[in-house]
Short mmCIF file of C-alpha atoms in Angstrom, two decimals:
data_model
loop_
_atom_site.label_atom_id
_atom_site.label_comp_id
_atom_site.label_asym_id
_atom_site.label_seq_id
_atom_site.Cartn_x
_atom_site.Cartn_y
_atom_site.Cartn_z
CA UNK A 112 181.85 111.70 140.69
CA UNK A 113 180.46 112.68 137.32
CA UNK A 114 178.54 110.42 135.00
CA UNK A 115 179.12 106.88 133.78
CA UNK A 116 182.75 106.96 134.86
CA UNK A 117 184.92 109.44 136.69
CA UNK A 118 186.64 110.30 133.42
CA UNK A 119 183.78 111.14 131.03
CA UNK A 120 183.65 114.91 130.37
CA UNK A 121 180.52 116.63 131.67
CA UNK A 122 179.65 118.06 128.24
CA UNK A 123 179.77 114.57 126.69
CA UNK A 124 177.43 113.26 129.37
CA UNK A 125 174.98 116.06 128.58
CA UNK A 126 175.20 115.06 124.91
CA UNK A 127 174.48 111.44 125.85
CA UNK A 128 171.39 112.61 127.73
CA UNK A 129 170.23 114.70 124.77
CA UNK A 130 170.63 111.71 122.44
CA UNK A 131 168.70 109.50 124.88
CA UNK A 132 165.83 111.98 124.87
CA UNK A 133 165.86 112.62 121.13
CA UNK A 134 166.04 108.97 120.10
CA UNK A 135 162.95 107.79 121.98
CA UNK A 136 159.40 108.70 122.88
CA UNK A 137 156.72 107.97 125.47
CA UNK A 138 158.80 108.62 128.60
CA UNK A 139 158.12 107.95 132.25
CA UNK A 140 159.65 110.69 134.41
CA UNK A 141 160.19 109.86 138.08
CA UNK A 142 162.05 111.24 141.08
CA UNK A 143 162.47 110.02 144.66
CA UNK A 144 159.81 109.07 147.20
CA UNK A 145 158.37 111.99 149.17
CA UNK A 146 159.62 114.53 146.61
CA UNK A 147 161.05 117.86 147.73
CA UNK A 148 161.56 121.17 145.93
CA UNK A 149 164.40 120.08 143.66
CA UNK A 150 162.69 116.76 142.87
CA UNK A 151 159.40 118.37 141.82
CA UNK A 152 161.15 121.20 139.97
CA UNK A 153 163.36 118.74 138.09
CA UNK A 154 160.36 116.56 137.22
CA UNK A 155 158.40 119.42 135.68
CA UNK A 156 161.46 120.80 133.88
CA UNK A 157 161.94 117.42 132.18
CA UNK A 158 158.23 117.46 131.34
CA UNK A 159 158.64 120.93 129.84
CA UNK A 160 161.66 119.76 127.83
CA UNK A 161 159.85 116.71 126.46
CA UNK A 162 156.85 118.86 125.63
CA UNK A 163 159.04 121.27 123.65
CA UNK A 164 160.50 118.34 121.73
CA UNK A 165 157.07 116.93 120.90
CA UNK A 166 157.55 113.80 123.03
CA UNK A 167 154.89 111.91 124.95
CA UNK A 168 155.52 111.64 128.67
CA UNK A 169 154.04 110.73 132.05
CA UNK A 170 155.18 112.40 135.28
CA UNK A 171 154.90 110.27 138.41
CA UNK A 172 156.21 109.98 141.96
CA UNK A 173 155.53 107.86 145.00
CA UNK A 174 154.07 110.41 147.37
CA UNK A 175 152.11 113.63 147.31
CA UNK A 176 153.66 116.65 145.62
CA UNK A 177 154.07 119.47 148.17
CA UNK A 178 151.08 121.81 147.88
CA UNK A 179 153.32 124.87 148.15
CA UNK A 180 154.85 123.92 144.77
CA UNK A 181 151.54 123.83 142.90
CA UNK A 182 152.38 127.14 141.20
CA UNK A 183 154.91 125.30 139.01
CA UNK A 184 154.00 124.58 135.39
CA UNK A 185 152.90 120.92 134.97
CA UNK A 186 152.97 120.23 138.73
CA UNK A 187 149.27 119.40 138.63
CA UNK A 188 149.97 116.60 136.13
CA UNK A 189 152.34 114.66 138.40
CA UNK A 190 150.69 111.37 139.35
CA UNK A 191 150.90 110.25 142.99
CA UNK A 192 151.62 106.54 142.57
CA UNK A 193 150.37 105.82 146.08
CA UNK A 194 146.90 106.95 145.01
CA UNK A 195 146.84 106.17 141.27
CA UNK A 196 148.70 103.32 139.55
CA UNK A 197 148.95 103.52 135.74
CA UNK A 198 147.70 100.35 134.07
CA UNK A 199 150.77 100.08 131.84
CA UNK A 200 154.57 100.01 131.80
CA UNK A 201 157.22 102.15 130.10
CA UNK A 202 160.32 101.21 128.14
CA UNK A 203 161.98 104.64 128.43
CA UNK A 204 162.50 106.14 131.89
CA UNK A 205 164.09 109.38 133.09
CA UNK A 206 164.95 109.55 136.80
CA UNK A 207 165.83 112.94 138.29
CA UNK A 208 167.27 113.88 141.70
CA UNK A 209 167.21 110.25 142.83
CA UNK A 210 170.45 109.26 144.57
CA UNK A 211 169.96 105.51 144.31
CA UNK A 212 167.56 103.10 142.65
CA UNK A 213 165.75 102.20 145.88
CA UNK A 214 164.64 105.83 146.26
CA UNK A 215 162.44 105.42 143.17
CA UNK A 216 160.21 103.29 145.37
CA UNK A 217 157.22 101.32 144.15
CA UNK A 218 157.11 103.25 140.86
CA UNK A 219 159.62 100.64 139.68
CA UNK A 220 156.56 98.49 138.95
CA UNK A 221 155.89 100.81 135.97
CA UNK A 222 159.20 99.89 134.32
CA UNK A 223 158.82 97.48 131.41
CA UNK A 224 161.09 94.48 131.01
CA UNK A 225 164.30 95.60 129.32
CA UNK A 226 163.65 99.27 130.11
CA UNK A 227 166.30 101.93 129.45
CA UNK A 228 166.87 104.61 132.07
CA UNK A 229 168.48 108.05 132.01
CA UNK A 230 169.73 109.00 135.49
CA UNK A 231 170.24 112.75 136.13
CA UNK A 232 171.34 113.69 139.63
CA UNK A 233 173.72 115.74 141.77
CA UNK A 234 174.19 113.50 144.83
CA UNK A 235 177.79 112.25 145.28
CA UNK A 236 176.43 108.95 146.65
CA UNK A 237 174.54 108.18 143.42
CA UNK A 238 175.19 104.53 142.46
CA UNK A 239 174.96 105.09 138.67
CA UNK A 240 171.96 102.84 138.09
CA UNK A 241 171.08 104.16 134.63
CA UNK A 242 172.00 103.15 131.11
CA UNK A 243 173.05 106.79 130.84
CA UNK A 244 174.18 108.62 133.99
CA UNK A 245 174.61 112.36 134.25
CA UNK A 246 175.70 112.68 137.86
CA UNK A 247 177.41 115.97 138.63
CA UNK A 248 178.13 116.25 142.35
CA UNK A 249 179.44 119.81 142.02
CA UNK A 250 175.96 120.99 141.02
CA UNK A 251 173.96 122.57 143.84
CA UNK A 252 170.76 120.95 142.61
CA UNK A 253 169.58 118.66 139.84
CA UNK A 254 167.88 121.64 138.17
CA UNK A 255 171.33 123.18 137.71
CA UNK A 256 172.26 120.19 135.51
CA UNK A 257 168.96 120.51 133.65
CA UNK A 258 169.67 124.18 132.95
CA UNK A 259 172.98 123.19 131.34
CA UNK A 260 171.21 120.38 129.46
CA UNK A 261 168.61 122.74 128.01
CA UNK A 262 171.25 125.28 126.98
CA UNK A 263 173.36 122.59 125.33
CA UNK A 264 170.28 121.28 123.52
CA UNK A 265 169.83 124.72 122.00
CA UNK A 266 166.37 125.35 123.45
CA UNK A 267 165.13 128.71 124.68
CA UNK A 268 164.13 128.80 128.33
CA UNK A 269 160.81 130.55 128.91
CA UNK A 270 159.37 131.93 132.15
CA UNK A 271 157.60 128.73 133.32
CA UNK A 272 160.77 126.66 132.92
CA UNK A 273 162.88 129.42 134.46
CA UNK A 274 160.58 129.56 137.49
CA UNK A 275 160.90 125.81 138.03
CA UNK A 276 164.70 125.88 137.73
CA UNK A 277 164.92 128.87 140.08
CA UNK A 278 162.69 127.07 142.59
CA UNK A 279 164.93 124.02 142.63
CA UNK A 280 168.04 126.17 143.11
CA UNK A 281 166.41 128.19 145.89
CA UNK A 282 165.21 125.17 147.87
CA UNK A 283 168.37 123.08 147.58
CA UNK A 284 170.62 125.99 148.57
CA UNK A 285 168.46 127.00 151.53
CA UNK A 286 167.60 130.32 149.95
CA UNK A 287 171.14 130.73 148.57
CA UNK A 288 172.62 130.40 152.07
CA UNK A 289 174.25 126.94 152.03
CA UNK A 290 177.85 126.24 151.06
CA UNK A 291 176.68 124.83 147.71
CA UNK A 292 175.76 128.38 146.60
CA UNK A 293 178.53 128.69 144.01
CA UNK A 294 179.26 131.54 141.59
CA UNK A 295 177.70 129.38 138.87
CA UNK A 296 174.47 129.07 140.89
CA UNK A 297 174.26 132.83 141.19
CA UNK A 298 175.03 133.29 137.48
CA UNK A 299 172.18 130.95 136.56
CA UNK A 300 169.83 132.58 139.06
CA UNK A 301 170.64 135.98 137.56
CA UNK A 302 169.84 134.73 134.05
CA UNK A 303 166.56 133.25 135.28
CA UNK A 304 165.55 136.53 136.92
CA UNK A 305 166.16 138.27 133.58
CA UNK A 306 163.65 135.84 132.05
CA UNK A 307 160.91 137.10 134.34
CA UNK A 308 161.15 134.89 137.42
CA UNK A 309 159.51 136.57 140.43
CA UNK A 310 162.29 135.74 142.88
CA UNK A 311 160.86 137.82 145.73
CA UNK A 312 157.47 136.10 145.58
CA UNK A 313 159.00 132.61 145.40
CA UNK A 314 161.30 133.28 148.38
CA UNK A 315 158.45 134.71 150.44
CA UNK A 316 156.12 131.85 149.49
CA UNK A 317 158.60 129.02 150.15
CA UNK A 318 160.85 130.36 152.92
CA UNK A 319 158.90 132.92 154.93
CA UNK A 320 155.26 131.83 155.06
CA UNK A 321 154.08 129.22 157.57
CA UNK A 322 150.71 127.55 158.03
CA UNK A 323 149.19 127.13 161.49
CA UNK A 324 149.57 123.30 161.39
CA UNK A 325 153.23 123.78 160.41
CA UNK A 326 153.70 126.10 163.40
CA UNK A 327 152.11 123.54 165.73
CA UNK A 328 154.44 120.83 164.39
CA UNK A 329 157.42 123.14 164.91
CA UNK A 330 156.36 123.83 168.50
CA UNK A 331 156.06 120.11 169.13
CA UNK A 332 159.44 119.33 167.61
CA UNK A 333 161.23 122.10 169.50
CA UNK A 334 159.74 120.89 172.79
CA UNK A 335 161.69 117.66 172.24
CA UNK A 336 165.00 119.20 171.18
CA UNK A 337 167.92 117.48 172.91
CA UNK A 338 171.71 117.77 172.84
CA UNK A 339 174.73 115.58 173.48
CA UNK A 340 176.81 116.23 176.61
CA UNK A 341 179.30 118.29 174.61
CA UNK A 342 176.46 120.10 172.78
CA UNK A 343 177.96 119.22 169.38
CA UNK A 344 174.96 117.08 168.37
CA UNK A 345 171.37 118.27 168.47
CA UNK A 346 168.32 116.23 167.60
CA UNK A 347 164.54 116.25 167.70
CA UNK A 348 161.88 113.75 166.75
CA UNK A 349 158.37 113.56 165.36
CA UNK A 350 156.19 110.57 166.22
CA UNK A 351 153.98 108.75 163.74
CA UNK A 352 150.71 110.34 164.90
CA UNK A 353 152.04 113.90 165.24
CA UNK A 354 151.11 114.94 161.70
CA UNK A 355 147.47 113.97 162.11
CA UNK A 356 147.39 115.46 165.63
CA UNK A 357 148.58 118.85 164.38
CA UNK A 358 146.93 118.73 160.97
CA UNK A 359 150.34 119.12 159.33
CA UNK A 360 151.42 117.64 155.99
CA UNK A 361 154.65 115.67 155.36
CA UNK A 362 156.05 118.70 153.53
CA UNK A 363 155.82 120.68 156.79
CA UNK A 364 158.77 118.66 158.11
CA UNK A 365 161.10 120.30 155.60
CA UNK A 366 163.59 122.56 157.32
CA UNK A 367 162.76 121.31 160.82
CA UNK A 368 166.17 119.66 161.16
CA UNK A 369 167.84 123.05 160.76
CA UNK A 370 166.56 124.19 164.14
CA UNK A 371 168.82 121.58 165.74
CA UNK A 372 171.74 122.35 163.47
CA UNK A 373 171.52 126.15 163.77
CA UNK A 374 172.26 126.32 167.49
CA UNK A 375 175.70 127.79 168.19
CA UNK A 376 178.26 125.05 168.78
CA UNK A 377 176.19 122.25 167.21
CA UNK A 378 178.12 120.40 164.50
CA UNK A 379 175.39 117.95 163.43
CA UNK A 380 171.64 118.38 163.63
CA UNK A 381 169.31 115.38 163.27
CA UNK A 382 165.59 115.00 162.72
CA UNK A 383 163.98 111.62 163.41
CA UNK A 384 160.56 111.06 161.83
CA UNK A 385 158.67 107.95 162.90
CA UNK A 386 156.62 106.55 160.01
CA UNK A 387 153.29 104.73 160.26
CA UNK A 388 154.95 101.45 159.17
CA UNK A 389 157.34 101.57 162.13
CA UNK A 390 160.34 102.74 160.15
CA UNK A 391 162.24 105.88 161.13
CA UNK A 392 163.28 108.46 158.56
CA UNK A 393 166.45 110.31 159.52
CA UNK A 394 167.62 113.69 158.19
CA UNK A 395 171.15 114.87 159.03
CA UNK A 396 172.74 118.30 158.60
CA UNK A 397 176.41 119.06 159.25
CA UNK A 398 178.33 122.27 159.91
CA UNK A 399 181.31 120.70 158.17
CA UNK A 400 183.23 118.68 160.76
CA UNK A 401 181.32 115.46 159.99
CA UNK A 402 180.55 113.85 156.63
CA UNK A 403 176.88 113.02 157.17
CA UNK A 404 176.67 111.35 153.75
CA UNK A 405 179.10 108.70 155.02
CA UNK A 406 177.06 108.30 158.21
CA UNK A 407 173.83 107.96 156.22
CA UNK A 408 175.47 105.42 153.89
CA UNK A 409 176.39 103.26 156.88
CA UNK A 410 172.63 102.93 157.48
CA UNK A 411 171.78 102.35 153.80
CA UNK A 412 171.11 106.00 152.92
CA UNK A 413 173.07 108.73 151.21
CA UNK A 414 173.23 112.38 150.26
CA UNK A 415 175.80 115.13 150.54
CA UNK A 416 178.66 115.83 152.94
CA UNK A 417 176.57 118.41 154.78
CA UNK A 418 173.04 117.13 154.11
CA UNK A 419 172.02 113.47 154.00
CA UNK A 420 169.37 111.00 155.08
CA UNK A 421 168.51 107.36 155.66
CA UNK A 422 165.79 105.06 156.98
CA UNK A 423 165.99 102.60 159.85
CA UNK A 424 163.58 99.82 160.74
CA UNK A 425 162.95 101.25 164.21
CA UNK A 426 161.83 101.44 166.93
CA UNK A 427 162.20 105.19 167.33
CA UNK A 428 164.22 105.28 170.57
CA UNK A 429 166.63 102.61 169.36
CA UNK A 430 167.08 104.38 166.03
CA UNK A 431 167.87 107.66 167.76
CA UNK A 432 170.47 106.00 169.97
CA UNK A 433 172.12 104.26 167.00
CA UNK A 434 172.37 107.34 164.81
CA UNK A 435 173.46 109.71 167.58
CA UNK A 436 176.20 107.26 168.55
CA UNK A 437 177.36 107.00 164.92
CA UNK A 438 177.52 110.79 164.70
CA UNK A 439 179.40 110.97 168.00
CA UNK A 440 182.01 108.51 166.69
CA UNK A 441 182.35 110.47 163.45
CA UNK A 442 182.96 113.70 165.32
CA UNK A 443 185.45 112.14 167.73
CA UNK A 444 187.22 109.98 165.15
#
């Protein structure tokens, strides 16, 4: 689905977004809770865009920005709402890479009464919660949409913005390995490299390097790796106190689910992360036989056909049984 309706041309939606940005000022820019590479990259790209247009803005998210993304321009200005709550509200809001309104989290408290929201996203499960919605499910990442937005706005992309866009593309395509790596993605990546992006350094920094706490968390997760009787489903879990026990950060969980999915014969890999509040965060990855977005939606989540997630109220063992059974039915249905 694209935009406000299925029938609105993509270029017109980009124009609507440009008008939304040009007509106002003093923006709140937000993404989803526990932001990942595309979320942080999209947030700072919007900040860069607003800065170029002479607009006031505040960047905020519920959750800590991953430390490995601190090289991005403006990343150090993103407020962690969990730690710092602005003593004001905003009438104009831009949400990026946020598949549904609930994923904005407690930052909603910063929205003024009668606020207007621009929703820019690439998740097919997006519920079009904005006054203006630019939702392009064919895009590999939200930064791909932002690249098109900047070009259509007639602005020149410099190296800091190019680096952020490249980062979002790299992370959401798994290093240009996933099925969402389209010719258009590679065209954009090529243009960004021409602008001075250090693609080798970014790939090495984000995809190859590993901290010792991250390695310990990986060892712990792999020690719990389990499979269904037919070996088509693989899953592992992380308990609530495992991060503190290993010294790992929440960002160190990223990519862990792929170890279950990447085993030969496995069609769906699942990572269960027990949270301190008793909830269980679930990440699902599919080889293609199962639509994990539909499975996640059945539990109140969402995402893409091959990559999705949701949260359950727990307990951990019960949540694992419920999700594994839902995946089993999807594969056998």
